[in-house]
Amino acid sequence: MSSFILKDLCYSYDNKQREIISHMNYEFKDNKVYSIVGKSGAGKTTLLSLLSGLAKPTQGSILFDGKDISKLNSCKYRSNFIGVVFQSFNLLPHLTAIENVILSMDISGKKILNKKEKALELLNSVGLDETTANRRILKLSGGEQQRVAIARALSYDPAVILADEPTGNLDVETENSIIKIFQKLAHDHGKCIILVTHSPEVANMCDVVYKLSSKN
Ligand SMILES: Nc1ncnc2c1ncn2[C@@H]1O[C@H](COP(=O)(O)OP(=O)(O)OP(=O)(O)O)[C@@H](O)[C@H]1O
Ligand SMILES: [Mg+2]
């Protein structure tokens, strides 16, 4: 069970002349699917980087279960509590889908039994069969890679999933099934799911929608 409280959160890249995130005071709770929407450049990916601890606020703070994340051990925080699906997927191209998922289980340091079976189960749950699971990433389509990235984010059972356009390359049917997986994780397993999306249909399926406005 986890939650985020954003307190007067501000962020600007290097020169600090342009504030991308400005005095934000959102809350994210468990049991819910959130979507972050807004124009290209509005700061959606930046917000996910801040929530994942990859970027540090220039002002204000993010509390995760009441603790300021900038004061937590960031590697442990990321590898235990947060599952991330990046826009670029960040999969290892020469490993198979299943090896990518197992590697992520290993990196988390969590005790996970029957890793291979669990990895295959996760890949099946996002619509990839055993043959595809055993193919190397560089031999998979964009949509298939996206699904591997989702399975990988779920691999160590994190409390929070941060996903940047997780269904961006998928057909409507697969998109629906992925969103249903996220809904189930939130509503039945108490996870906090935060999705960036450009799709009004995906946003409509989420419990809460936060709209970022562009500061340009
Ligand atoms: N490393 C960086 N250094 C400087 N500026 C950056 C950096 N990364 C992003 N920006 C700028 O910050 C703004 C917000 O970027 P961000 O990637 O968060 O937008 P986004 O809402 O995710 O857009 P998209 O929908 O296109 O993915 C943009 O104007 C972008 O050019
Ligand atoms: Mg982005």
PDB file of N, CA and C and ligand atoms in Angstrom, residues 40-41 43-46 87 164-165 196 198, ligand 2:
ATOM      1  N   SER A  40       2.552  17.545 -25.818  1.00  0.00           N
ATOM      2  CA  SER A  40       3.956  17.168 -25.905  1.00  0.00           C
ATOM      3  C   SER A  40       4.792  18.320 -25.326  1.00  0.00           C
ATOM      4  N   GLY A  41       5.703  17.996 -24.434  1.00  0.00           N
ATOM      5  CA  GLY A  41       6.555  19.022 -23.821  1.00  0.00           C
ATOM      6  C   GLY A  41       5.975  19.605 -22.536  1.00  0.00           C
ATOM      7  N   GLY A  43       5.662  18.214 -19.690  1.00  0.00           N
ATOM      8  CA  GLY A  43       6.404  17.815 -18.485  1.00  0.00           C
ATOM      9  C   GLY A  43       5.977  16.472 -17.913  1.00  0.00           C
ATOM     10  N   LYS A  44       5.291  15.655 -18.713  1.00  0.00           N
ATOM     11  CA  LYS A  44       4.774  14.366 -18.217  1.00  0.00           C
ATOM     12  C   LYS A  44       5.920  13.400 -17.869  1.00  0.00           C
ATOM     13  N   THR A  45       6.853  13.235 -18.816  1.00  0.00           N
ATOM     14  CA  THR A  45       7.986  12.337 -18.570  1.00  0.00           C
ATOM     15  C   THR A  45       8.829  12.879 -17.416  1.00  0.00           C
ATOM     16  N   THR A  46       8.973  14.196 -17.372  1.00  0.00           N
ATOM     17  CA  THR A  46       9.730  14.828 -16.278  1.00  0.00           C
ATOM     18  C   THR A  46       9.092  14.480 -14.933  1.00  0.00           C
ATOM     19  N   GLN A  87       9.420   5.387 -22.176  1.00  0.00           N
ATOM     20  CA  GLN A  87       9.008   5.596 -23.567  1.00  0.00           C
ATOM     21  C   GLN A  87       9.922   4.807 -24.512  1.00  0.00           C
ATOM     22  N   ASP A 164       5.231   5.336 -19.064  1.00  0.00           N
ATOM     23  CA  ASP A 164       5.213   6.440 -20.013  1.00  0.00           C
ATOM     24  C   ASP A 164       4.664   5.939 -21.346  1.00  0.00           C
ATOM     25  N   GLU A 165       3.467   6.329 -21.686  1.00  0.00           N
ATOM     26  CA  GLU A 165       2.825   5.884 -22.933  1.00  0.00           C
ATOM     27  C   GLU A 165       2.895   4.360 -23.088  1.00  0.00           C
ATOM     28  N   VAL A 196       1.247   7.809 -18.223  1.00  0.00           N
ATOM     29  CA  VAL A 196       1.200   8.968 -19.108  1.00  0.00           C
ATOM     30  C   VAL A 196       0.531   8.514 -20.390  1.00  0.00           C
ATOM     31  N   HIS A 198      -1.454   9.888 -24.270  1.00  0.00           N
ATOM     32  CA  HIS A 198      -2.013  10.891 -25.178  1.00  0.00           C
ATOM     33  C   HIS A 198      -3.398  10.456 -25.626  1.00  0.00           C
TER      34      HIS A 198
HETATM   35 MG    MG B   2       7.257  12.210 -22.588  1.00  0.00          MG
END
